[in-house]
Coordinates of C-alpha atoms and ligand atoms in Angstrom, one line a residue:
M1 CA 107.6 104.6 73.8
E2 CA 105.6 101.3 73.6
K3 CA 101.9 102.2 72.9
W4 CA 99.3 102.0 75.6
Q5 CA 101.8 101.0 78.4
I6 CA 100.0 99.9 81.4
G7 CA 100.3 102.5 84.4
V8 CA 98.6 103.1 87.7
F9 CA 97.8 105.9 90.1
T10 CA 100.2 106.0 93.0
S11 CA 100.9 108.3 95.9
V12 CA 103.6 108.5 98.6
D13 CA 102.1 110.4 101.5
A14 CA 99.1 112.3 100.2
G15 CA 96.0 111.4 97.7
L16 CA 94.3 108.1 97.0
G17 CA 96.7 106.0 94.8
V18 CA 98.5 102.9 95.7
D19 CA 101.9 102.5 97.0
L20 CA 104.8 102.2 94.8
D21 CA 105.4 98.7 96.0
V22 CA 102.0 97.9 94.7
A23 CA 102.9 99.0 91.2
N24 CA 106.3 97.0 91.2
E25 CA 104.7 94.0 92.7
L26 CA 102.0 94.0 89.8
E27 CA 105.1 94.7 87.4
I28 CA 103.4 97.8 86.1
P29 CA 105.8 99.9 84.0
T30 CA 104.4 103.5 84.3
I31 CA 102.9 105.6 87.1
Q32 CA 101.1 108.9 87.6
I33 CA 102.1 110.0 91.3
H34 CA 100.0 112.2 93.4
A35 CA 102.3 115.1 94.6
P36 CA 103.3 114.5 98.3
H37 CA 102.4 117.0 100.9
S38 CA 104.1 120.2 100.8
E39 CA 106.9 119.6 103.5
N40 CA 107.9 116.7 101.3
R41 CA 108.2 118.6 98.1
T42 CA 111.9 118.5 98.4
Q43 CA 114.9 117.3 96.5
S44 CA 115.7 114.5 99.0
T45 CA 112.3 113.1 98.7
A46 CA 112.6 113.4 94.9
D47 CA 115.9 111.6 95.0
E48 CA 114.3 108.8 97.1
I49 CA 111.3 108.3 94.9
L50 CA 113.8 108.4 91.8
E51 CA 116.0 105.8 93.4
R52 CA 112.8 103.5 94.2
L53 CA 111.3 103.8 90.8
G54 CA 115.0 103.2 89.2
K55 CA 115.2 99.9 91.0
Y56 CA 111.7 99.0 90.1
G57 CA 112.1 100.1 86.5
I58 CA 109.2 102.3 86.4
T59 CA 108.6 105.6 84.7
V60 CA 106.4 108.6 85.8
T61 CA 104.2 109.9 83.4
A62 CA 102.3 112.6 85.4
V63 CA 102.4 114.5 88.9
F64 CA 99.0 115.0 90.1
G65 CA 98.2 118.0 92.3
G66 CA 95.8 117.7 95.2
F67 CA 95.0 119.7 98.2
D68 CA 94.2 119.6 101.8
G69 CA 90.6 120.1 102.5
E70 CA 89.3 118.6 99.2
S71 CA 86.3 116.5 99.4
Y72 CA 84.6 114.2 97.0
A73 CA 81.7 113.3 99.6
D74 CA 79.0 114.4 97.1
I75 CA 78.5 116.9 94.2
P76 CA 77.8 119.9 96.2
T77 CA 80.9 119.3 98.3
V78 CA 83.2 118.9 95.4
V79 CA 81.9 122.4 94.0
K80 CA 82.8 124.0 97.3
T81 CA 86.2 122.2 98.1
V82 CA 87.9 120.8 94.9
G83 CA 90.4 122.4 92.7
L84 CA 91.6 126.0 92.0
V85 CA 87.7 127.4 91.8
P86 CA 86.9 128.0 95.4
L87 CA 88.0 131.6 96.1
Q88 CA 89.0 131.2 99.7
T89 CA 91.8 128.9 98.9
R90 CA 92.6 129.8 95.4
A91 CA 95.7 131.9 95.8
T92 CA 97.4 129.3 98.2
R93 CA 96.6 126.6 96.0
L94 CA 97.9 128.3 92.9
A95 CA 101.1 128.7 94.8
E96 CA 101.1 125.2 95.8
M97 CA 100.6 124.1 92.0
K98 CA 103.7 125.9 91.3
E99 CA 105.4 124.1 93.9
I100 CA 104.1 120.9 92.5
S101 CA 105.3 122.0 89.1
D102 CA 109.0 122.5 90.5
F103 CA 108.7 119.0 92.3
A104 CA 107.7 117.3 89.0
K105 CA 110.8 118.8 87.4
M106 CA 113.0 117.5 90.4
I107 CA 111.7 113.9 89.4
G108 CA 112.2 114.6 85.8
C109 CA 108.3 114.6 84.7
G110 CA 107.0 116.7 81.8
V111 CA 103.2 116.7 83.1
I112 CA 101.4 118.0 86.0
A113 CA 97.8 117.6 86.4
L114 CA 94.8 118.3 88.6
H115 CA 91.0 118.7 88.9
L116 CA 90.5 122.2 88.2
G117 CA 87.2 122.2 90.3
F118 CA 83.6 123.3 88.8
V119 CA 84.3 125.9 86.2
P120 CA 81.2 128.4 85.8
H121 CA 79.4 126.8 82.8
D122 CA 78.4 130.7 81.9
T123 CA 81.2 132.1 79.9
D124 CA 79.9 135.5 80.8
D125 CA 80.1 135.0 84.5
P126 CA 83.0 136.9 85.9
G127 CA 84.3 134.0 87.6
Y128 CA 84.8 132.2 84.2
S129 CA 87.6 135.0 83.2
E130 CA 89.1 134.8 86.6
I131 CA 89.6 131.0 86.2
I132 CA 91.0 131.2 82.6
G133 CA 93.5 134.0 84.2
I134 CA 94.6 131.4 86.8
T135 CA 94.9 128.9 84.2
Q136 CA 96.9 130.9 81.9
E137 CA 99.3 131.7 84.8
L138 CA 99.9 128.0 85.9
C139 CA 100.3 127.3 82.0
R140 CA 103.1 129.7 81.9
Y141 CA 104.7 128.6 85.0
A142 CA 104.5 125.0 83.7
A143 CA 105.9 125.9 80.4
A144 CA 108.9 127.5 82.0
N145 CA 109.6 124.3 83.7
E146 CA 109.0 122.6 80.3
Q147 CA 105.7 120.9 81.3
A148 CA 102.3 120.4 80.2
L149 CA 99.3 120.8 82.2
H150 CA 96.5 118.1 82.0
L151 CA 93.1 118.9 83.2
E152 CA 91.3 115.8 84.8
T153 CA 87.6 115.4 83.2
G154 CA 84.4 114.9 85.1
Q155 CA 83.0 118.1 86.3
E156 CA 82.0 119.6 82.9
T157 CA 80.7 118.5 79.6
A158 CA 83.1 117.7 76.7
E159 CA 82.0 120.7 74.9
S160 CA 82.8 123.1 77.9
L161 CA 86.0 121.7 78.3
I162 CA 86.8 122.2 74.7
Q163 CA 85.6 125.8 74.7
F164 CA 87.7 126.4 78.0
I165 CA 90.9 125.3 76.5
S166 CA 90.5 127.2 73.5
D167 CA 89.6 130.3 75.7
T168 CA 92.9 130.0 77.3
G169 CA 94.8 130.2 74.4
C170 CA 97.4 128.0 76.0
D171 CA 99.4 125.5 73.9
N172 CA 100.6 123.4 76.9
L173 CA 97.1 122.7 78.1
F174 CA 95.6 119.3 77.6
V175 CA 93.2 116.6 79.1
N176 CA 93.6 113.7 81.4
F177 CA 90.4 111.9 80.3
D178 CA 88.6 109.8 83.0
P179 CA 85.8 107.9 81.7
A180 CA 84.3 107.1 84.9
N181 CA 84.2 110.6 86.0
M182 CA 81.9 111.7 83.2
I183 CA 79.5 108.8 84.5
L184 CA 80.0 109.5 88.2
Y185 CA 79.5 113.2 87.8
G186 CA 76.6 113.0 85.0
A187 CA 78.8 114.9 82.8
G188 CA 77.8 113.0 79.7
N189 CA 78.5 109.9 77.7
P190 CA 82.2 109.1 78.0
I191 CA 82.7 107.5 74.7
E192 CA 81.1 110.5 72.9
A193 CA 82.9 113.0 75.1
L194 CA 86.2 111.2 74.2
K195 CA 85.6 111.6 70.5
L196 CA 84.8 115.2 70.9
I197 CA 88.0 116.0 73.0
G198 CA 90.2 114.0 70.6
N199 CA 93.9 115.1 70.2
K200 CA 93.6 117.1 73.4
V201 CA 93.5 113.9 75.4
H202 CA 97.3 113.4 76.3
S203 CA 96.7 111.2 79.3
V204 CA 94.0 108.9 80.6
H205 CA 92.5 107.1 83.7
C206 CA 91.1 103.6 83.3
K207 CA 88.4 103.7 85.8
D208 CA 84.9 102.3 85.7
A209 CA 81.6 103.7 87.2
K210 CA 77.9 103.0 87.1
W211 CA 75.3 105.7 86.2
A212 CA 73.2 107.1 89.2
N213 CA 69.5 107.2 89.0
H214 CA 69.6 110.9 88.8
P215 CA 72.7 111.7 87.2
G216 CA 74.3 115.2 87.9
Q217 CA 72.4 115.5 91.2
E218 CA 73.9 112.1 93.1
W219 CA 76.8 110.2 92.5
G220 CA 77.2 107.3 90.3
Q221 CA 79.2 104.2 91.8
E222 CA 82.7 103.5 91.1
T223 CA 83.3 99.6 90.1
R224 CA 86.0 97.3 89.2
L225 CA 87.2 97.8 85.8
G226 CA 85.0 96.2 83.2
D227 CA 82.0 95.9 85.6
G228 CA 80.8 99.4 85.1
D229 CA 79.0 101.3 82.2
V230 CA 82.2 102.6 80.4
G231 CA 82.5 99.6 78.2
M232 CA 86.2 99.0 78.3
R233 CA 86.4 97.6 74.7
A234 CA 84.6 100.7 73.2
Y235 CA 86.7 103.0 75.5
L236 CA 90.0 101.4 74.0
Q237 CA 88.5 101.4 70.5
T238 CA 87.8 104.9 70.5
L239 CA 91.3 105.7 72.3
K240 CA 92.7 103.9 69.0
E241 CA 90.6 106.0 66.7
I242 CA 91.6 109.3 68.1
G243 CA 95.2 108.3 67.6
Y244 CA 96.1 108.2 71.6
T245 CA 99.2 106.0 72.3
G246 CA 100.1 107.1 75.6
P247 CA 99.9 105.0 78.9
L248 CA 96.7 103.5 80.2
T249 CA 96.8 104.5 83.9
I250 CA 94.5 102.5 86.2
E251 CA 92.8 104.2 88.9
R252 CA 91.0 102.3 91.7
E253 CA 90.1 104.4 94.8
I254 CA 89.5 102.1 97.5
P255 CA 92.5 102.8 99.7
Q256 CA 90.3 101.6 102.9
E257 CA 90.6 98.2 101.0
P258 CA 94.3 97.7 100.1
A259 CA 94.1 94.2 99.6
R260 CA 91.0 94.3 97.4
Q261 CA 92.4 97.2 95.8
K262 CA 95.4 95.5 94.6
Q263 CA 93.5 92.3 93.5
E264 CA 91.1 94.6 91.4
I265 CA 94.0 96.6 89.9
G266 CA 95.6 93.2 89.0
H267 CA 92.3 92.4 87.2
A268 CA 92.5 95.7 85.5
V269 CA 96.0 94.8 84.3
M270 CA 94.8 91.6 82.8
L271 CA 91.7 93.1 81.1
L272 CA 93.7 95.7 79.7
N273 CA 96.2 93.4 78.2
K274 CA 93.6 91.3 76.8
L275 CA 92.1 94.3 75.2
K276 CA 95.5 95.6 73.6
A277 CA 96.3 92.3 72.3
D278 CA 93.1 92.4 70.5
L279 CA 92.9 95.9 69.4
L280 CA 96.4 97.1 68.8
Ligands
MG1 MG1 90.7 110.0 87.5

């Protein structure tokens, strides 16, 4: 596969990605796709998606899980609502992730991904070993479908994430690195984090953000790619240094402004192609 193929985060009926048509109109060759709602995780939906992607010449590189009731309104709300960590929804969401793994298999994709949620920082917390247990269970399920599981970064520091992956002992567990999330959540310098996580990074988001005045307590501000504090040249240079050759998947989450969203994704494609030409 060509190095650093451009990608974009998409969705069909759930999640914040752009429509597949936008990826086609911008001539983007790869996508990550948010899993459809439960009732549409069927062979017929999979066949429809595959037919559209075949026509467009687009490859799916990851299927992202996400759940009803998740909210990224502010950091305390993320703690309460996102991923497999909240107890009230844990069992049903774990079952849903297994369905999403089966759906990913139907569209021929070898990677599932998700925001796990806020894992307890204290490894002696009983909650920590519970999250290790469900992650192992999901990794075993994914392995049976010949898939890897990628954890989206953001809620924890690079050190905590490395510790967590090591503690699971799973050999199909990797990282979907999102540099903007490190800034939005105040979880550490994204470039330093990327260097630390290194070869555990098996997919990435190209997203940008500005630091909050009080990082970790309030949200940073997501921006157009290149306008935030990540430093896109340093980001790609570091991806090169760690030997990352996979897709560069643009994520721009302003679905309420579709025209601006498409225009800014187009801008991101240009910026990434220019940096690729300089660095590869
Ligand atoms: Mg992301």
